[in-house]
Structures are given as C-alpha cells and as structure tokens.
XYZ file of C-alpha atoms in Angstrom:
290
model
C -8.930 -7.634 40.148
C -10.973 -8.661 37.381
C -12.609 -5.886 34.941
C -16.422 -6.427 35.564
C -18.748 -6.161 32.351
C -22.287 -4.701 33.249
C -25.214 -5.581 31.199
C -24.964 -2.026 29.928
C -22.127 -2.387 28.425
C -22.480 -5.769 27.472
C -25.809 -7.100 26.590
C -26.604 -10.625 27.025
C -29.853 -12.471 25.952
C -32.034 -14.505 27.579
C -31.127 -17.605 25.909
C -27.734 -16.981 26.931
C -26.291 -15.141 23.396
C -24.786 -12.282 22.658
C -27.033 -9.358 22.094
C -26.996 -8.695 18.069
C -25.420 -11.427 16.215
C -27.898 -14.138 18.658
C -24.504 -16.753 18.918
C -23.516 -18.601 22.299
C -20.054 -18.727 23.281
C -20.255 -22.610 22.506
C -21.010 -22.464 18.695
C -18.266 -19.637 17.931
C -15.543 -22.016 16.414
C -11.703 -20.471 16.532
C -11.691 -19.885 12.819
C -14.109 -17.274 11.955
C -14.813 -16.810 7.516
C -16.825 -13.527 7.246
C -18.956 -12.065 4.296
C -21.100 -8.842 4.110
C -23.733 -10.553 2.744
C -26.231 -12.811 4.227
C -26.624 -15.053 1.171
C -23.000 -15.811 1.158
C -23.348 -17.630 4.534
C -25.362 -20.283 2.319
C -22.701 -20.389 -0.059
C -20.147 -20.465 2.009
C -21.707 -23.434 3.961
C -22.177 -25.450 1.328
C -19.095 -26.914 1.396
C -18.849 -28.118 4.921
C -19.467 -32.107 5.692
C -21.407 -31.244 8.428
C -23.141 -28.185 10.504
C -23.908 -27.833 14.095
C -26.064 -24.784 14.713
C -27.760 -22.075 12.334
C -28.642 -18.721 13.573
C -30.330 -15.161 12.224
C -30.658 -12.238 13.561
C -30.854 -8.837 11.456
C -28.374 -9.066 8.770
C -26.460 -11.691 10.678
C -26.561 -14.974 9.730
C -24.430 -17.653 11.501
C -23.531 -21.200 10.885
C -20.982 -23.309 12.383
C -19.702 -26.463 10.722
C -16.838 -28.570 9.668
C -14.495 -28.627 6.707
C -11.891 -31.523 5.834
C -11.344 -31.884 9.709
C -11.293 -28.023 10.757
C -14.417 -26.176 12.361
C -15.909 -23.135 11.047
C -17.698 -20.413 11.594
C -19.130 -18.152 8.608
C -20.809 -15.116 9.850
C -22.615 -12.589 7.357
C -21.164 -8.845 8.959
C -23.878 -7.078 6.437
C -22.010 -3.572 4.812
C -19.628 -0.932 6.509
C -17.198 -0.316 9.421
C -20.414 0.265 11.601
C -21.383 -3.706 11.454
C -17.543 -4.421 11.540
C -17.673 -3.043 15.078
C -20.596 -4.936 16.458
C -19.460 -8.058 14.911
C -15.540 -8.072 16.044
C -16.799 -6.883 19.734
C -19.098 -9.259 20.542
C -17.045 -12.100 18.871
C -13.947 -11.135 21.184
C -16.878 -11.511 23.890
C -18.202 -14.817 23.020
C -14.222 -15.642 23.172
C -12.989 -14.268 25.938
C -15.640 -13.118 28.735
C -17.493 -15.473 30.913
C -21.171 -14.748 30.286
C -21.785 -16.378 33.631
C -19.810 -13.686 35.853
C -19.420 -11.340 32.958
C -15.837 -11.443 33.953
C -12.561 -11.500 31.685
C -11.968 -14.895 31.078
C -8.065 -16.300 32.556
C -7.010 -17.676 29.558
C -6.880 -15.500 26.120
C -8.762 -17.437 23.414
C -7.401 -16.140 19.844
C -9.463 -16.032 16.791
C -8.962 -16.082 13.286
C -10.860 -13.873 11.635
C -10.793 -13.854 7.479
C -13.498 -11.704 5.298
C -14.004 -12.789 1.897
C -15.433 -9.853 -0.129
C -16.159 -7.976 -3.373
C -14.469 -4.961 -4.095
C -13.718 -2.328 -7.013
C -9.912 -2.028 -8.293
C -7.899 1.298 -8.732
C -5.445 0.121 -10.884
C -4.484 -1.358 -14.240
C -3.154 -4.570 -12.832
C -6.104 -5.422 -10.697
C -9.121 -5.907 -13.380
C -11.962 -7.867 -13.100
C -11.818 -10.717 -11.576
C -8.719 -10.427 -9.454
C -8.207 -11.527 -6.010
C -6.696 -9.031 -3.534
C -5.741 -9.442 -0.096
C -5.476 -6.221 2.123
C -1.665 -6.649 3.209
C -2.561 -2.928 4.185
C -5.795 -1.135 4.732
C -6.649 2.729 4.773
C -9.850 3.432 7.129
C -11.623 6.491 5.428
C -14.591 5.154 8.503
C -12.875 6.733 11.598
C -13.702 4.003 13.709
C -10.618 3.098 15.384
C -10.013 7.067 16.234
C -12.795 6.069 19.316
C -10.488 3.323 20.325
C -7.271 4.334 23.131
C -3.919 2.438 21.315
C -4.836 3.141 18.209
C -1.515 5.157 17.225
C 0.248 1.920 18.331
C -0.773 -0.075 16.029
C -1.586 1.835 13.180
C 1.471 2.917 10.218
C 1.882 7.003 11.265
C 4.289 7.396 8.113
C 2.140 6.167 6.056
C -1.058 8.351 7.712
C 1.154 11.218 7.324
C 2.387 10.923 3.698
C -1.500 10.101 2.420
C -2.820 13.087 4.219
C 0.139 15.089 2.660
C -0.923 13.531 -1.048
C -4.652 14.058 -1.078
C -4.524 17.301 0.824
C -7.010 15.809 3.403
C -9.945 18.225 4.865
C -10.069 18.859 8.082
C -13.876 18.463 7.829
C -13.594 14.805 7.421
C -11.944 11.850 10.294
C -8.565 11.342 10.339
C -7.705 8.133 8.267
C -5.431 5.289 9.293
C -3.647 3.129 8.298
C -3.745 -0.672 9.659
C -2.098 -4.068 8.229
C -3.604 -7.412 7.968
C -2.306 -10.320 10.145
C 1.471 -11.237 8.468
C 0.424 -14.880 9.207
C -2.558 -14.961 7.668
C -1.420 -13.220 4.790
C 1.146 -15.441 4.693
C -0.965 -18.510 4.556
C -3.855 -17.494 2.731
C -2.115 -14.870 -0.290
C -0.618 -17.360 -2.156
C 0.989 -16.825 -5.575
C -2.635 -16.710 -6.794
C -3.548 -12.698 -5.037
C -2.516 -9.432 -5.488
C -1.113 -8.354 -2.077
C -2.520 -4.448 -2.229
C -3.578 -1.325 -0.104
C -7.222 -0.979 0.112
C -9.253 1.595 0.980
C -12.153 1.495 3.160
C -14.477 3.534 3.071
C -17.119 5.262 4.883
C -19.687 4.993 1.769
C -20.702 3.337 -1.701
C -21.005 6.636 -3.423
C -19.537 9.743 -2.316
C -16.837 8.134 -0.506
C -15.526 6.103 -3.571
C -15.758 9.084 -5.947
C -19.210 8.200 -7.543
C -21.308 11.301 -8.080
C -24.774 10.933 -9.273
C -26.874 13.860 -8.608
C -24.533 15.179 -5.129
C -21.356 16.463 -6.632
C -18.245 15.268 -4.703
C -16.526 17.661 -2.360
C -13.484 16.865 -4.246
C -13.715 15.642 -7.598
C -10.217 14.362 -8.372
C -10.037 12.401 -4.689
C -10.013 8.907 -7.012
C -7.518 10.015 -9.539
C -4.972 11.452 -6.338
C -5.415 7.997 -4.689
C -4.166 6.333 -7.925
C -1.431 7.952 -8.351
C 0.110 7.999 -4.609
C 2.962 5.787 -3.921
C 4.614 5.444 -0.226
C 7.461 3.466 -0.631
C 6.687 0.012 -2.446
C 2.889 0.436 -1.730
C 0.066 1.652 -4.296
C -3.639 1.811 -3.598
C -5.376 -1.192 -5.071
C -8.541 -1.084 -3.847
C -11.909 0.333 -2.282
C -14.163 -1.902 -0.088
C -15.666 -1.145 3.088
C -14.969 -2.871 5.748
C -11.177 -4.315 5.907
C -9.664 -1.242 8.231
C -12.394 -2.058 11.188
C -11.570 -5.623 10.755
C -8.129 -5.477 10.811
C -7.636 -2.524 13.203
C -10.057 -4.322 15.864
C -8.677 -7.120 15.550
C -5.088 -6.112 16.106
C -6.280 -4.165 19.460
C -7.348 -7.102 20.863
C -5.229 -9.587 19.586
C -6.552 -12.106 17.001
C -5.383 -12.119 13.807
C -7.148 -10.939 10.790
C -7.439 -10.322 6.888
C -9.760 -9.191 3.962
C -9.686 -10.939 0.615
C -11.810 -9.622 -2.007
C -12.496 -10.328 -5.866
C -12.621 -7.393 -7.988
C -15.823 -7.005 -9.283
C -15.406 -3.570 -10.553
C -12.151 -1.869 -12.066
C -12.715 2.161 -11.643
C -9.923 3.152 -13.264
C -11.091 1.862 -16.742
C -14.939 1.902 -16.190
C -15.578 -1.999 -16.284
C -18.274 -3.807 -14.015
C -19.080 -7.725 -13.665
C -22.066 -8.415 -11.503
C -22.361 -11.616 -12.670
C -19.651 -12.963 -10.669
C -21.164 -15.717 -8.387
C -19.183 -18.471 -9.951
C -16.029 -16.602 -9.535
C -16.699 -15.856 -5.905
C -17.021 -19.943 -4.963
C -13.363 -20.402 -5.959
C -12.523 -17.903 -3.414
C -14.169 -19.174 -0.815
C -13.159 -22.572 -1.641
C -9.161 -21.330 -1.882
C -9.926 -19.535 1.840
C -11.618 -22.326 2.956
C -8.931 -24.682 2.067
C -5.701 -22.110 3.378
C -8.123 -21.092 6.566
C-alpha cells in the first residue's frame, strides 16, 4: 500500500505549489544550483539562453531555465540548516509525490542538487579566494539527529574521533559527519578546488568562534578544529548549510554537494567582501560541470 501524505504533513497551495518555496512539480528541472542568497538567483540566471518560470516567496526565489542544452533550476535556500530542511523536503516532494493523490509517486525521480556558497577558511592553504568543495561535511546544526537512518549514512569514526578532539559538551547536539555525492564531486571538483571538511554550523557568531560582546563557551573551539586530523582529512572550512544538504539528500537518495569560495581566511584574520566578480566564475565553472 501506498504511504498517504495528509495536508498536515504536506501542505499544498491553492495554485497547486508547494507550500514555502511557491514551485509546481512541472517547473522543478532535475538539476537543482542552490545559493543562500536571493540576489544570487539573478546572477546565477544570467547566464541561461532562456527561462521558463520565475517565482518568490520569502527568501526563496526560483527560476528555471536552460544552459548550453541542459535545464536548470537555481533556487535561493536563504541562511542555515533550518532553510536547508524546508528546501530539500519539499523539493524531494515536487519530485517524487503526486500532488493529485498526495501519494508516493511509482517511479523514483533523482535530483541533483549543487550549492554554490561563500564560506570562511581554517587553514593556511585555503586563503581568500579559494574554491572548496565539501568532499566531507561536519553538522554542528543537529538536524539530521530528528531523522531515523541517520547512523547509516553518516561516518561514526569520524563522529567519534572529533568528539574525542574537541572534548564536545554534552550541552550541545551531537555532530555528524556526512559526505558529498562521490559523483558529483567527481564531476564538478576538478583540479581547480580544494577537496576539504567543512563545518557547518548552527550560527555566524558564536558557533564559528566570533565573540563580540557574548564570550564563547569555549574559547579555543577554532584553534582545536585546526589542528584535528582523522586520517588524511583536515577541517577546511565553516559555512552553514552543506551537512543538511548533503545528509538530506543522501536519506532520500539524490545526490548532492556544496562548493564555496573563501571569502574569509580565520586563521590569519583576512576578509574580502568585495568578491562578486570572483563568485561568477564559480557559478559559471558549476554551471558548465552541472
């Protein structure tokens, strides 16, 4: 028997889209590009030959299109593992449950599902301007604790080792420890990224060791993550949404990845905000690889 969806559970429009990000299962194209924010979608768009349907709703921003021959979809997620899980769910709904019987659909439809993002680096070989893609990705977020299966697809050795390193309170979710599609990491981390561990966290400030006027619960919890090595892997960077991504998407069987461009390098106090030129050649080099 099929499992039955109630309205409840999930919500359906009356124009026939999903509840928060306002898409109908007809515009969602099989290759998904995602960016946190909503001005990217522009951006990102820009380089398609033609588009088919715009939407906004919230922070989400949707536009489906084509690019040398391949259809798109670029989706603005807005920031954090909260959004992650709105936006992964109701895409893997659009995909694969019939909004007409709110049934599961006979036929598994497979996305791919890359985010292009900005991101600060931990360590001397990932400076400004760097591209890293998350082969791995630590969830500081604790969303994929809520989710049963999670211990089958997550790296326990590695879980165990990092919570063993940092000394990890008991007052905070456990964190674990997910990895990007091989395919996709394949395809799209050429010779031209960093293939790294990064961090996602649950926070801009506090969670990435920034204190302004709050001082951090544990002040050396940036200068432990730099130095901990399991096996050939090292900590390369903090973001904050590549565990959801991945860790969803593995669940339910699409593939996934985060690439980001250092904009930030914490380990020797440098900053470029003025990296919008920078950023185009990423999503170019995605959109071509995609």
């Amino acid at each position: 028997m099929k499992k039955y969806f109630p309205s409840s559970e999930l919500i359906i429009n009356e124009d026939g889209s999903v509840f928060h990000l306002h898409v109908k299962p007809e515009q969602l194209a099989d290759k998904v590009i995602l960016v946190g924010d909503p001005g990217r979608v522009a951006l990102v768009a820009s380089h398609f030959e033609e588009k088919e349907c715009e939407t906004e709703s919230r922070e989400f921003r949707t536009i489906t299109g084509t690019y040398k021959g391949k259809r798109i979809t670029v989706l603005s997620t807005g920031i954090g593992c909260d959004n992650i899980d709105i936006v992964v769910n109701e895409l893997d709904a659009l995909a694969n449950i019939d909004f007409d019987t709110r049934e599961e659909k006979d036929v598994f439809r497979q996305l791919e599902l890359v985010r292009i993002g900005t991101c600060g680096g931990l360590q001397p070989y990932t400076p400004v301007g760097t591209f890293i893609c998350s082969e791995k990705s630590i969830g500081f977020d604790g969303l994929l604790n809520f989710y049963a299966g999670r211990n089958e697809v997550c790296d326990l050795g590695f879980e165990e080792a990092f919570k063993k390193h940092m000394n990890w309170s008991p007052l905070l979710g456990g964190p674990y420890v997910i990895d990007a599609s091989t395919e996709l990491i394949e395809r799209i981390g050429q010779e031209d990224m960093v293939r790294g561990v990064t961090i996602a966290a649950g926070g801009f400030f506090g969670p990435q060791g920034r204190e302004l006027r709050i001082p951090l619960a544990d002040p050396k919890q940036n200068e432990k993550i730099e130095s901990f090595k399991y096996k050939e892997f090292r900590i390369t960077n903090f973001e904050m949404e590549s565990s959801a991504l991945a860790g969803l998407s593995k669940l339910m069987g699409h593939k996934a990845m985060t690439v980001c461009m250092v904009i930030a390098n914490r380990l020797i106090k440098e900053a470029n905000t003025g990296y919008k030129n920078t950023i185009d050649i990423l999503i170019r080099t995605v959109l071509d690889r995609i």
